[in-house]
Amino acid sequence: MTKTTLTLLATAATLLTTTAHAAPKACDELKSEIAAKLDAKGVKGYEITAVENDKVGDAKVIGSCDGGTKKLTYVRK
């Protein structure tokens, strides 16, 4: 393969990956994915909640869901 071909393939792969990450997800789906990652790392005593964008408060925002209409927040218990 030529250098140009490799560059084009790498660019295409990057664009496909970026597009997949930008796809809107339902809050329950994203919440489950994040919880699974935290559980796999042994994190305990946390709460992930989907809230309206204007109701975030002091919680740490860890994601956006439902097409950007809600935020997922993380709070240690």
Coordinates of C-alpha atoms in Angstrom, one line a residue:
M1 CA 0.0 0.0 0.0
T2 CA 1.2 3.5 -0.7
K3 CA 1.5 6.1 1.9
T4 CA -1.4 8.0 0.4
T5 CA -3.7 5.0 0.6
L6 CA -2.8 4.4 4.2
T7 CA -3.4 8.1 5.0
L8 CA -6.9 7.9 3.3
L9 CA -7.7 4.7 5.2
A10 CA -6.7 6.2 8.5
T11 CA -8.7 9.3 7.8
A12 CA -11.8 7.3 6.9
A13 CA -11.5 5.2 10.0
T14 CA -11.2 8.3 12.1
L15 CA -14.3 9.9 10.5
L16 CA -16.3 6.7 11.0
T17 CA -15.3 6.5 14.7
T18 CA -16.1 10.2 15.2
T19 CA -19.5 9.8 13.6
A20 CA -20.3 6.8 15.8
H21 CA -19.4 8.7 19.0
A22 CA -21.5 11.6 17.9
A23 CA -24.7 9.6 17.5
P24 CA -27.3 10.5 20.2
K25 CA -28.0 7.8 22.8
A26 CA -30.9 7.2 25.1
C27 CA -30.1 8.1 28.7
D28 CA -30.7 4.5 30.0
E29 CA -28.3 3.1 27.4
L30 CA -25.5 5.5 28.1
K31 CA -26.0 5.3 31.9
S32 CA -25.7 1.5 31.7
E33 CA -22.5 1.7 29.6
I34 CA -20.9 4.1 32.0
A35 CA -22.0 2.1 35.1
A36 CA -20.5 -1.1 33.5
K37 CA -17.2 0.7 33.0
L38 CA -17.1 2.0 36.6
D39 CA -18.1 -1.4 38.0
A40 CA -15.3 -3.1 36.0
K41 CA -12.8 -0.7 37.5
G42 CA -14.1 -1.5 41.0
V43 CA -15.7 1.9 41.7
K44 CA -18.4 1.6 44.4
G45 CA -20.7 4.1 46.1
Y46 CA -21.8 6.3 43.2
E47 CA -25.0 7.4 41.6
I48 CA -25.6 8.3 38.0
T49 CA -28.7 10.3 37.2
A50 CA -30.2 11.7 34.0
V51 CA -31.4 15.3 34.6
E52 CA -32.7 18.1 32.5
N53 CA -29.9 20.4 31.3
D54 CA -30.9 23.2 33.7
K55 CA -31.1 21.0 36.7
V56 CA -27.5 19.8 37.0
G57 CA -26.7 21.6 40.2
D58 CA -23.4 20.7 41.9
A59 CA -23.1 17.2 40.4
K60 CA -20.3 16.4 38.0
V61 CA -21.6 16.1 34.4
I62 CA -20.3 12.9 32.8
G63 CA -22.3 12.8 29.6
S64 CA -25.1 14.1 27.4
C65 CA -28.0 12.0 26.2
D66 CA -31.4 12.0 24.6
G67 CA -30.1 14.2 21.8
G68 CA -28.6 16.7 24.1
T69 CA -31.8 17.4 26.0
K70 CA -30.5 15.8 29.3
K71 CA -27.2 15.4 31.1
L72 CA -25.9 12.4 33.0
T73 CA -24.5 13.4 36.4
Y74 CA -22.2 11.5 38.8
V75 CA -22.3 11.8 42.6
R76 CA -20.3 9.8 45.1
K77 CA -22.4 8.5 48.0

